[in-house]
PDB file of N, CA and C in Angstrom:
ATOM      1  N   MET A 938     179.694-101.388 -57.965  1.00  0.00           N
ATOM      2  CA  MET A 938     180.032-100.838 -58.871  1.00  0.00           C
ATOM      3  C   MET A 938     179.403 -99.274 -58.831  1.00  0.00           C
ATOM      4  N   GLY A 939     179.335 -99.430 -57.699  1.00  0.00           N
ATOM      5  CA  GLY A 939     178.544 -97.896 -56.950  1.00  0.00           C
ATOM      6  C   GLY A 939     178.629 -97.120 -57.958  1.00  0.00           C
ATOM      7  N   VAL A 940     179.729 -96.843 -58.579  1.00  0.00           N
ATOM      8  CA  VAL A 940     180.127 -95.786 -59.487  1.00  0.00           C
ATOM      9  C   VAL A 940     179.111 -95.229 -60.942  1.00  0.00           C
ATOM     10  N   THR A 941     178.338 -96.466 -60.950  1.00  0.00           N
ATOM     11  CA  THR A 941     177.021 -96.609 -62.502  1.00  0.00           C
ATOM     12  C   THR A 941     176.379 -95.955 -61.104  1.00  0.00           C
ATOM     13  N   ALA A 942     176.290 -95.139 -60.253  1.00  0.00           N
ATOM     14  CA  ALA A 942     174.906 -94.485 -60.078  1.00  0.00           C
ATOM     15  C   ALA A 942     175.314 -93.423 -60.195  1.00  0.00           C
ATOM     16  N   LEU A 943     176.801 -92.969 -60.927  1.00  0.00           N
ATOM     17  CA  LEU A 943     176.622 -91.521 -60.798  1.00  0.00           C
ATOM     18  C   LEU A 943     176.157 -91.474 -62.367  1.00  0.00           C
ATOM     19  N   CYS A 944     175.488 -91.711 -63.522  1.00  0.00           N
ATOM     20  CA  CYS A 944     175.632 -92.110 -64.505  1.00  0.00           C
ATOM     21  C   CYS A 944     174.651 -91.377 -64.732  1.00  0.00           C
ATOM     22  N   CYS A 945     173.274 -92.054 -64.180  1.00  0.00           N
ATOM     23  CA  CYS A 945     172.245 -90.607 -64.263  1.00  0.00           C
ATOM     24  C   CYS A 945     171.669 -89.366 -63.687  1.00  0.00           C
ATOM     25  N   ALA A 946     172.987 -88.560 -63.195  1.00  0.00           N
ATOM     26  CA  ALA A 946     172.648 -87.102 -62.771  1.00  0.00           C
ATOM     27  C   ALA A 946     173.016 -86.626 -64.356  1.00  0.00           C
ATOM     28  N   LYS A 947     171.924 -85.499 -64.717  1.00  0.00           N
ATOM     29  CA  LYS A 947     172.359 -84.941 -65.510  1.00  0.00           C
ATOM     30  C   LYS A 947     172.717 -83.225 -64.399  1.00  0.00           C
ATOM     31  N   SER A 948     173.162 -82.351 -65.292  1.00  0.00           N
ATOM     32  CA  SER A 948     173.747 -80.934 -65.135  1.00  0.00           C
ATOM     33  C   SER A 948     172.158 -80.077 -65.453  1.00  0.00           C
ATOM     34  N   GLU A 949     172.384 -78.927 -64.669  1.00  0.00           N
ATOM     35  CA  GLU A 949     171.072 -78.466 -64.564  1.00  0.00           C
ATOM     36  C   GLU A 949     170.035 -78.042 -66.324  1.00  0.00           C
ATOM     37  N   ASP A 950     171.327 -77.841 -66.593  1.00  0.00           N
ATOM     38  CA  ASP A 950     170.540 -77.587 -68.560  1.00  0.00           C
ATOM     39  C   ASP A 950     170.070 -78.791 -68.796  1.00  0.00           C
ATOM     40  N   LYS A 951     170.053 -80.535 -68.449  1.00  0.00           N
ATOM     41  CA  LYS A 951     169.229 -81.110 -68.200  1.00  0.00           C
ATOM     42  C   LYS A 951     169.776 -82.309 -69.938  1.00  0.00           C
ATOM     43  N   HIS A 952     171.097 -81.902 -70.370  1.00  0.00           N
ATOM     44  CA  HIS A 952     171.862 -81.952 -71.963  1.00  0.00           C
ATOM     45  C   HIS A 952     173.151 -83.112 -71.215  1.00  0.00           C
ATOM     46  N   SER A 953     173.768 -82.468 -70.529  1.00  0.00           N
ATOM     47  CA  SER A 953     175.193 -83.113 -69.895  1.00  0.00           C
ATOM     48  C   SER A 953     175.119 -83.468 -68.725  1.00  0.00           C
ATOM     49  N   TRP A 954     176.585 -84.027 -68.821  1.00  0.00           N
ATOM     50  CA  TRP A 954     176.892 -84.716 -67.691  1.00  0.00           C
ATOM     51  C   TRP A 954     177.083 -84.300 -66.397  1.00  0.00           C
ATOM     52  N   THR A 955     176.794 -84.277 -65.040  1.00  0.00           N
ATOM     53  CA  THR A 955     177.260 -83.438 -64.284  1.00  0.00           C
ATOM     54  C   THR A 955     178.893 -84.031 -63.752  1.00  0.00           C
ATOM     55  N   PHE A 956     178.667 -85.081 -63.684  1.00  0.00           N
ATOM     56  CA  PHE A 956     180.457 -85.338 -63.723  1.00  0.00           C
ATOM     57  C   PHE A 956     180.852 -85.076 -64.540  1.00  0.00           C
ATOM     58  N   LYS A 957     181.060 -83.998 -65.424  1.00  0.00           N
ATOM     59  CA  LYS A 957     181.908 -84.298 -66.812  1.00  0.00           C
ATOM     60  C   LYS A 957     182.724 -83.722 -66.644  1.00  0.00           C
ATOM     61  N   ASN A 958     184.094 -83.272 -66.820  1.00  0.00           N
ATOM     62  CA  ASN A 958     185.174 -82.776 -66.600  1.00  0.00           C
ATOM     63  C   ASN A 958     186.060 -83.225 -65.220  1.00  0.00           C
ATOM     64  N   TYR A 959     185.690 -84.072 -64.612  1.00  0.00           N
ATOM     65  CA  TYR A 959     185.734 -84.694 -62.927  1.00  0.00           C
ATOM     66  C   TYR A 959     186.755 -86.183 -64.270  1.00  0.00           C
ATOM     67  N   SER A 960     187.884 -86.213 -62.459  1.00  0.00           N
ATOM     68  CA  SER A 960     188.416 -87.422 -62.754  1.00  0.00           C
ATOM     69  C   SER A 960     188.085 -88.362 -62.022  1.00  0.00           C
ATOM     70  N   ILE A 961     187.996 -90.012 -62.414  1.00  0.00           N
ATOM     71  CA  ILE A 961     187.037 -90.726 -61.984  1.00  0.00           C
ATOM     72  C   ILE A 961     187.521 -91.745 -62.305  1.00  0.00           C
ATOM     73  N   THR A 962     187.414 -92.656 -61.349  1.00  0.00           N
ATOM     74  CA  THR A 962     187.654 -94.286 -61.529  1.00  0.00           C
ATOM     75  C   THR A 962     186.438 -94.893 -61.570  1.00  0.00           C
ATOM     76  N   SER A 963     186.386 -96.242 -62.258  1.00  0.00           N
ATOM     77  CA  SER A 963     185.795 -97.520 -61.338  1.00  0.00           C
ATOM     78  C   SER A 963     186.250 -98.411 -61.388  1.00  0.00           C
ATOM     79  N   PRO A 964     185.696-100.068 -62.223  1.00  0.00           N
ATOM     80  CA  PRO A 964     186.044-101.055 -62.431  1.00  0.00           C
ATOM     81  C   PRO A 964     186.291-100.488 -63.961  1.00  0.00           C
ATOM     82  N   SER A 965     187.591-101.410 -64.327  1.00  0.00           N
ATOM     83  CA  SER A 965     187.498-100.877 -65.549  1.00  0.00           C
ATOM     84  C   SER A 965     187.389-102.849 -66.663  1.00  0.00           C
ATOM     85  N   VAL A 966     187.720-101.943 -68.228  1.00  0.00           N
ATOM     86  CA  VAL A 966     186.711-103.280 -68.716  1.00  0.00           C
ATOM     87  C   VAL A 966     186.904-104.701 -68.536  1.00  0.00           C
ATOM     88  N   PHE A 967     188.515-104.478 -68.124  1.00  0.00           N
ATOM     89  CA  PHE A 967     189.235-105.916 -67.765  1.00  0.00           C
ATOM     90  C   PHE A 967     188.871-106.348 -66.548  1.00  0.00           C
ATOM     91  N   GLU A 968     188.610-105.598 -65.846  1.00  0.00           N
ATOM     92  CA  GLU A 968     188.343-106.845 -64.588  1.00  0.00           C
ATOM     93  C   GLU A 968     186.624-107.019 -64.546  1.00  0.00           C
ATOM     94  N   LEU A 969     185.753-106.451 -65.497  1.00  0.00           N
ATOM     95  CA  LEU A 969     184.154-106.632 -65.229  1.00  0.00           C
ATOM     96  C   LEU A 969     184.370-108.324 -66.449  1.00  0.00           C
ATOM     97  N   ALA A 970     185.143-107.939 -67.417  1.00  0.00           N
ATOM     98  CA  ALA A 970     185.282-109.105 -68.706  1.00  0.00           C
ATOM     99  C   ALA A 970     185.845-110.347 -67.853  1.00  0.00           C
ATOM    100  N   LYS A 971     186.222-110.237 -66.629  1.00  0.00           N
ATOM    101  CA  LYS A 971     187.071-111.849 -65.825  1.00  0.00           C
ATOM    102  C   LYS A 971     185.059-111.981 -64.973  1.00  0.00           C
ATOM    103  N   GLU A 972     184.239-111.350 -64.855  1.00  0.00           N
ATOM    104  CA  GLU A 972     183.093-111.111 -64.194  1.00  0.00           C
ATOM    105  C   GLU A 972     181.694-112.538 -64.983  1.00  0.00           C
ATOM    106  N   MET A 973     180.930-113.310 -64.238  1.00  0.00           N
ATOM    107  CA  MET A 973     180.389-113.745 -65.209  1.00  0.00           C
ATOM    108  C   MET A 973     179.306-112.885 -65.971  1.00  0.00           C
ATOM    109  N   GLU A 974     178.344-112.454 -65.121  1.00  0.00           N
ATOM    110  CA  GLU A 974     177.995-111.231 -66.171  1.00  0.00           C
ATOM    111  C   GLU A 974     177.964-110.535 -66.830  1.00  0.00           C
ATOM    112  N   PHE A 975     179.188-110.442 -67.387  1.00  0.00           N
ATOM    113  CA  PHE A 975     179.833-108.753 -68.153  1.00  0.00           C
ATOM    114  C   PHE A 975     179.037-109.214 -69.672  1.00  0.00           C
ATOM    115  N   ALA A 976     178.477-110.046 -69.762  1.00  0.00           N
ATOM    116  CA  ALA A 976     177.544-110.111 -71.175  1.00  0.00           C
ATOM    117  C   ALA A 976     176.481-109.435 -71.155  1.00  0.00           C
ATOM    118  N   VAL A 977     175.625-109.325 -69.776  1.00  0.00           N
ATOM    119  CA  VAL A 977     174.174-108.818 -69.733  1.00  0.00           C
ATOM    120  C   VAL A 977     174.626-107.189 -69.018  1.00  0.00           C
ATOM    121  N   LEU A 978     175.513-106.526 -69.002  1.00  0.00           N
ATOM    122  CA  LEU A 978     175.347-105.236 -67.759  1.00  0.00           C
ATOM    123  C   LEU A 978     174.691-104.518 -68.981  1.00  0.00           C
ATOM    124  N   PRO A 979     174.027-104.052 -68.529  1.00  0.00           N
ATOM    125  CA  PRO A 979     173.146-103.466 -69.668  1.00  0.00           C
ATOM    126  C   PRO A 979     174.337-101.504 -69.102  1.00  0.00           C
ATOM    127  N   ILE A 980     175.312-100.946 -69.111  1.00  0.00           N
ATOM    128  CA  ILE A 980     176.112-100.428 -68.364  1.00  0.00           C
ATOM    129  C   ILE A 980     177.647-100.703 -68.117  1.00  0.00           C
ATOM    130  N   ILE A 981     178.472-100.400 -69.402  1.00  0.00           N
ATOM    131  CA  ILE A 981     180.188-100.709 -68.636  1.00  0.00           C
ATOM    132  C   ILE A 981     180.295 -99.764 -68.046  1.00  0.00           C
ATOM    133  N   PRO A 982     181.126 -98.262 -66.673  1.00  0.00           N
ATOM    134  CA  PRO A 982     181.455 -97.900 -66.308  1.00  0.00           C
ATOM    135  C   PRO A 982     182.767 -96.960 -67.070  1.00  0.00           C
ATOM    136  N   GLU A 983     183.235 -97.237 -66.945  1.00  0.00           N
ATOM    137  CA  GLU A 983     184.661 -97.072 -68.385  1.00  0.00           C
ATOM    138  C   GLU A 983     183.925 -96.378 -69.682  1.00  0.00           C
ATOM    139  N   ASP A 984     183.355 -97.108 -70.043  1.00  0.00           N
ATOM    140  CA  ASP A 984     183.160 -96.239 -71.592  1.00  0.00           C
ATOM    141  C   ASP A 984     182.098 -94.892 -71.162  1.00  0.00           C
ATOM    142  N   PHE A 985     180.949 -94.987 -70.041  1.00  0.00           N
ATOM    143  CA  PHE A 985     180.424 -93.783 -70.366  1.00  0.00           C
ATOM    144  C   PHE A 985     180.452 -92.999 -69.521  1.00  0.00           C
ATOM    145  N   ILE A 986     181.700 -93.167 -68.360  1.00  0.00           N
ATOM    146  CA  ILE A 986     182.668 -91.782 -68.467  1.00  0.00           C
ATOM    147  C   ILE A 986     183.132 -91.282 -69.007  1.00  0.00           C
ATOM    148  N   LYS A 987     184.064 -92.179 -69.941  1.00  0.00           N
ATOM    149  CA  LYS A 987     185.262 -91.519 -71.076  1.00  0.00           C
ATOM    150  C   LYS A 987     184.022 -91.041 -72.407  1.00  0.00           C
ATOM    151  N   ASP A 988     183.047 -91.696 -72.369  1.00  0.00           N
ATOM    152  CA  ASP A 988     182.264 -91.277 -73.695  1.00  0.00           C
ATOM    153  C   ASP A 988     181.204 -89.779 -73.052  1.00  0.00           C
ATOM    154  N   ASN A 989     181.608 -89.115 -71.887  1.00  0.00           N
ATOM    155  CA  ASN A 989     180.646 -88.034 -71.010  1.00  0.00           C
ATOM    156  C   ASN A 989     181.283 -87.354 -70.542  1.00  0.00           C
ATOM    157  N   GLY A 990     182.553 -86.864 -71.349  1.00  0.00           N
ATOM    158  CA  GLY A 990     183.410 -86.343 -70.942  1.00  0.00           C
ATOM    159  C   GLY A 990     184.088 -85.567 -70.174  1.00  0.00           C
ATOM    160  N   ALA A 991     184.219 -87.361 -68.843  1.00  0.00           N
ATOM    161  CA  ALA A 991     184.912 -86.712 -67.299  1.00  0.00           C
ATOM    162  C   ALA A 991     186.364 -87.519 -68.197  1.00  0.00           C
ATOM    163  N   THR A 992     187.166 -87.761 -66.985  1.00  0.00           N
ATOM    164  CA  THR A 992     188.989 -88.681 -67.066  1.00  0.00           C
ATOM    165  C   THR A 992     188.662 -89.635 -66.173  1.00  0.00           C
ATOM    166  N   TYR A 993     188.778 -90.888 -67.029  1.00  0.00           N
ATOM    167  CA  TYR A 993     188.314 -92.007 -66.258  1.00  0.00           C
ATOM    168  C   TYR A 993     190.014 -92.655 -66.458  1.00  0.00           C
ATOM    169  N   SER A 994     190.919 -93.301 -64.900  1.00  0.00           N
ATOM    170  CA  SER A 994     191.850 -93.503 -64.535  1.00  0.00           C
ATOM    171  C   SER A 994     191.742 -95.246 -64.690  1.00  0.00           C
ATOM    172  N   SER A 995     192.688 -96.176 -64.003  1.00  0.00           N
ATOM    173  CA  SER A 995     192.540 -96.823 -63.073  1.00  0.00           C
ATOM    174  C   SER A 995     194.018 -97.623 -62.723  1.00  0.00           C
ATOM    175  N   SER A 996     193.970 -99.053 -62.238  1.00  0.00           N
ATOM    176  CA  SER A 996     195.974 -99.615 -62.171  1.00  0.00           C
ATOM    177  C   SER A 996     195.352-100.710 -62.286  1.00  0.00           C
ATOM    178  N   VAL A 997     196.609-101.532 -61.547  1.00  0.00           N
ATOM    179  CA  VAL A 997     196.150-102.829 -62.877  1.00  0.00           C
ATOM    180  C   VAL A 997     195.022-103.515 -61.471  1.00  0.00           C
ATOM    181  N   CYS A 998     194.831-104.889 -62.444  1.00  0.00           N
ATOM    182  CA  CYS A 998     193.052-105.603 -61.861  1.00  0.00           C
ATOM    183  C   CYS A 998     193.480-105.839 -60.340  1.00  0.00           C
ATOM    184  N   GLY A 999     192.691-104.943 -59.378  1.00  0.00           N
ATOM    185  CA  GLY A 999     192.717-106.083 -58.209  1.00  0.00           C
ATOM    186  C   GLY A 999     193.321-104.529 -57.093  1.00  0.00           C
ATOM    187  N   ALA A1000     193.973-103.926 -57.609  1.00  0.00           N
ATOM    188  CA  ALA A1000     194.746-103.068 -56.930  1.00  0.00           C
ATOM    189  C   ALA A1000     193.839-101.970 -56.447  1.00  0.00           C
ATOM    190  N   VAL A1001     194.616-101.609 -55.405  1.00  0.00           N
ATOM    191  CA  VAL A1001     194.025-100.211 -54.521  1.00  0.00           C
ATOM    192  C   VAL A1001     193.310 -98.891 -55.498  1.00  0.00           C
ATOM    193  N   HIS A1002     192.647 -98.017 -55.566  1.00  0.00           N
ATOM    194  CA  HIS A1002     192.958 -97.312 -56.831  1.00  0.00           C
ATOM    195  C   HIS A1002     192.327 -96.440 -56.221  1.00  0.00           C
ATOM    196  N   VAL A1003     191.986 -94.979 -55.317  1.00  0.00           N
ATOM    197  CA  VAL A1003     191.075 -93.934 -54.955  1.00  0.00           C
ATOM    198  C   VAL A1003     191.245 -92.992 -56.236  1.00  0.00           C
ATOM    199  N   VAL A1004     190.056 -92.144 -56.628  1.00  0.00           N
ATOM    200  CA  VAL A1004     190.324 -90.748 -57.626  1.00  0.00           C
ATOM    201  C   VAL A1004     189.340 -90.016 -56.416  1.00  0.00           C
ATOM    202  N   ILE A1005     190.115 -88.880 -56.164  1.00  0.00           N
ATOM    203  CA  ILE A1005     189.687 -87.662 -55.090  1.00  0.00           C
ATOM    204  C   ILE A1005     189.530 -86.747 -55.991  1.00  0.00           C
ATOM    205  N   ASP A1006     188.324 -85.796 -56.722  1.00  0.00           N
ATOM    206  CA  ASP A1006     187.836 -84.738 -57.389  1.00  0.00           C
ATOM    207  C   ASP A1006     187.092 -83.880 -56.813  1.00  0.00           C
ATOM    208  N   ARG A1007     187.123 -82.617 -55.974  1.00  0.00           N
ATOM    209  CA  ARG A1007     186.244 -81.747 -55.496  1.00  0.00           C
ATOM    210  C   ARG A1007     185.928 -82.470 -54.883  1.00  0.00           C
ATOM    211  N   HIS A1008     184.482 -82.652 -54.569  1.00  0.00           N
ATOM    212  CA  HIS A1008     183.553 -83.802 -53.052  1.00  0.00           C
ATOM    213  C   HIS A1008     183.439 -84.461 -53.902  1.00  0.00           C
ATOM    214  N   LEU A1009     184.166 -85.519 -54.656  1.00  0.00           N
ATOM    215  CA  LEU A1009     183.595 -87.010 -55.486  1.00  0.00           C
ATOM    216  C   LEU A1009     184.783 -87.567 -54.940  1.00  0.00           C
ATOM    217  N   ILE A1010     184.861 -89.089 -54.607  1.00  0.00           N
ATOM    218  CA  ILE A1010     185.596 -90.000 -53.978  1.00  0.00           C
ATOM    219  C   ILE A1010     185.201 -91.944 -54.260  1.00  0.00           C
ATOM    220  N   THR A1011     186.115 -91.258 -56.027  1.00  0.00           N
ATOM    221  CA  THR A1011     185.213 -93.463 -56.648  1.00  0.00           C
ATOM    222  C   THR A1011     186.266 -93.998 -56.031  1.00  0.00           C
ATOM    223  N   GLY A1012     185.923 -95.221 -56.004  1.00  0.00           N
ATOM    224  CA  GLY A1012     187.066 -96.096 -55.935  1.00  0.00           C
ATOM    225  C   GLY A1012     187.040 -97.512 -57.237  1.00  0.00           C
ATOM    226  N   GLN A1013     187.652 -97.515 -57.509  1.00  0.00           N
ATOM    227  CA  GLN A1013     187.921 -98.804 -58.723  1.00  0.00           C
ATOM    228  C   GLN A1013     187.509-100.621 -58.315  1.00  0.00           C
ATOM    229  N   ASN A1014     187.342-100.779 -57.037  1.00  0.00           N
ATOM    230  CA  ASN A1014     186.950-101.490 -56.948  1.00  0.00           C
ATOM    231  C   ASN A1014     186.575-101.535 -55.282  1.00  0.00           C
ATOM    232  N   GLU A1015     186.550-103.537 -55.016  1.00  0.00           N
ATOM    233  CA  GLU A1015     185.315-103.769 -53.837  1.00  0.00           C
ATOM    234  C   GLU A1015     187.622-103.228 -53.502  1.00  0.00           C
ATOM    235  N   THR A1016     188.492-103.848 -53.396  1.00  0.00           N
ATOM    236  CA  THR A1016     189.551-103.026 -52.711  1.00  0.00           C
ATOM    237  C   THR A1016     189.991-102.649 -52.555  1.00  0.00           C
ATOM    238  N   SER A1017     189.242-100.834 -53.279  1.00  0.00           N
ATOM    239  CA  SER A1017     189.489 -99.779 -52.756  1.00  0.00           C
ATOM    240  C   SER A1017     188.545 -99.502 -51.903  1.00  0.00           C
ATOM    241  N   THR A1018     187.512-100.076 -51.722  1.00  0.00           N
ATOM    242  CA  THR A1018     186.460 -99.841 -50.523  1.00  0.00           C
ATOM    243  C   THR A1018     186.756 -99.290 -49.370  1.00  0.00           C
ATOM    244  N   LEU A1019     187.427 -99.745 -48.896  1.00  0.00           N
ATOM    245  CA  LEU A1019     187.986 -99.196 -47.102  1.00  0.00           C
ATOM    246  C   LEU A1019     189.034 -97.690 -48.163  1.00  0.00           C
ATOM    247  N   THR A1020     190.149 -97.525 -48.073  1.00  0.00           N
ATOM    248  CA  THR A1020     190.700 -96.581 -48.445  1.00  0.00           C
ATOM    249  C   THR A1020     189.625 -95.555 -49.320  1.00  0.00           C
ATOM    250  N   ALA A1021     188.833 -96.070 -49.965  1.00  0.00           N
ATOM    251  CA  ALA A1021     187.601 -94.795 -50.831  1.00  0.00           C
ATOM    252  C   ALA A1021     186.970 -93.487 -49.200  1.00  0.00           C
ATOM    253  N   VAL A1022     186.393 -94.408 -48.494  1.00  0.00           N
ATOM    254  CA  VAL A1022     185.784 -94.153 -46.995  1.00  0.00           C
ATOM    255  C   VAL A1022     186.679 -94.337 -46.047  1.00  0.00           C
ATOM    256  N   GLN A1023     187.640 -94.252 -46.160  1.00  0.00           N
ATOM    257  CA  GLN A1023     188.481 -93.268 -45.912  1.00  0.00           C
ATOM    258  C   GLN A1023     188.970 -91.933 -45.640  1.00  0.00           C
ATOM    259  N   ASN A1024     189.248 -91.330 -46.583  1.00  0.00           N
ATOM    260  CA  ASN A1024     189.506 -90.331 -47.225  1.00  0.00           C
ATOM    261  C   ASN A1024     187.775 -89.032 -47.347  1.00  0.00           C
ATOM    262  N   LEU A1025     186.663 -90.290 -47.532  1.00  0.00           N
ATOM    263  CA  LEU A1025     185.402 -89.642 -47.051  1.00  0.00           C
ATOM    264  C   LEU A1025     185.469 -89.270 -45.325  1.00  0.00           C
ATOM    265  N   ILE A1026     185.479 -90.083 -44.596  1.00  0.00           N
ATOM    266  CA  ILE A1026     186.002 -88.994 -43.035  1.00  0.00           C
ATOM    267  C   ILE A1026     186.775 -87.913 -42.882  1.00  0.00           C
ATOM    268  N   LEU A1027     188.125 -88.500 -43.495  1.00  0.00           N
ATOM    269  CA  LEU A1027     188.965 -87.124 -43.676  1.00  0.00           C
ATOM    270  C   LEU A1027     188.530 -85.630 -44.509  1.00  0.00           C
ATOM    271  N   LEU A1028     188.247 -85.888 -45.767  1.00  0.00           N
ATOM    272  CA  LEU A1028     187.005 -84.874 -46.095  1.00  0.00           C
ATOM    273  C   LEU A1028     186.552 -84.372 -45.170  1.00  0.00           C
ATOM    274  N   SER A1029     185.550 -85.172 -44.671  1.00  0.00           N
ATOM    275  CA  SER A1029     184.343 -84.126 -44.235  1.00  0.00           C
ATOM    276  C   SER A1029     184.931 -84.415 -42.883  1.00  0.00           C
ATOM    277  N   ASN A1030     185.601 -84.434 -42.102  1.00  0.00           N
ATOM    278  CA  ASN A1030     186.478 -84.168 -40.570  1.00  0.00           C
ATOM    279  C   ASN A1030     187.702 -82.206 -41.221  1.00  0.00           C
ATOM    280  N   GLN A1031     187.301 -81.919 -42.971  1.00  0.00           N
ATOM    281  CA  GLN A1031     188.318 -81.162 -43.524  1.00  0.00           C
ATOM    282  C   GLN A1031     187.484 -79.869 -42.926  1.00  0.00           C
ATOM    283  N   ARG A1032     186.483 -80.662 -43.693  1.00  0.00           N
ATOM    284  CA  ARG A1032     185.163 -79.753 -44.577  1.00  0.00           C
ATOM    285  C   ARG A1032     184.395 -79.217 -42.815  1.00  0.00           C
ATOM    286  N   GLN A1033     184.284 -80.083 -41.919  1.00  0.00           N
ATOM    287  CA  GLN A1033     183.633 -79.661 -40.337  1.00  0.00           C
ATOM    288  C   GLN A1033     184.909 -78.942 -39.644  1.00  0.00           C
ATOM    289  N   GLY A1034     185.452 -78.860 -40.062  1.00  0.00           N
ATOM    290  CA  GLY A1034     186.869 -77.861 -39.626  1.00  0.00           C
ATOM    291  C   GLY A1034     186.940 -76.325 -39.148  1.00  0.00           C
ATOM    292  N   LYS A1035     186.237 -76.885 -41.317  1.00  0.00           N
ATOM    293  CA  LYS A1035     186.183 -75.498 -41.720  1.00  0.00           C
ATOM    294  C   LYS A1035     185.045 -74.208 -41.651  1.00  0.00           C
ATOM    295  N   ALA A1036     184.055 -75.369 -40.975  1.00  0.00           N
ATOM    296  CA  ALA A1036     182.869 -75.111 -40.690  1.00  0.00           C
ATOM    297  C   ALA A1036     182.560 -73.781 -39.340  1.00  0.00           C
ATOM    298  N   SER A1037     183.443 -75.217 -39.362  1.00  0.00           N
ATOM    299  CA  SER A1037     183.442 -74.499 -36.726  1.00  0.00           C
ATOM    300  C   SER A1037     184.474 -73.538 -36.786  1.00  0.00           C
ATOM    301  N   ARG A1038     184.499 -72.698 -37.392  1.00  0.00           N
ATOM    302  CA  ARG A1038     186.110 -71.949 -37.062  1.00  0.00           C
ATOM    303  C   ARG A1038     184.394 -69.804 -37.631  1.00  0.00           C
TER     304      ARG A1038
END
C-alpha cells in the first residue's frame, strides 16, 4: 500500500492535501477486506483519497490497474507494480529527452 505515503503530503497552505484534484488508485476496500490485518489498518486509502478531494478509480480485484495523472503514477495492487514502474521509466525518459533539447 505504497500510495498511503501520499496521505501525509500537505499543500503550501498546510490545510489541504497536495494531491487534491488528482486521479489516483490504490487497493480497493474490497481487496483490503480480504487481508487478515484489515481490522487494524490505521487508514483506508480509498476512503482517504475520496474524502480529500481526489478522484479514485479501481478495477476488479487482482487486476492490473495503473493511473497516471501529471507527474504521479499509482498502482492498485502488487499486480500493477511492473506496469507502474514501466510507465515511470517511460515518463522519466520522455522528460529527460525534453531537457536535453
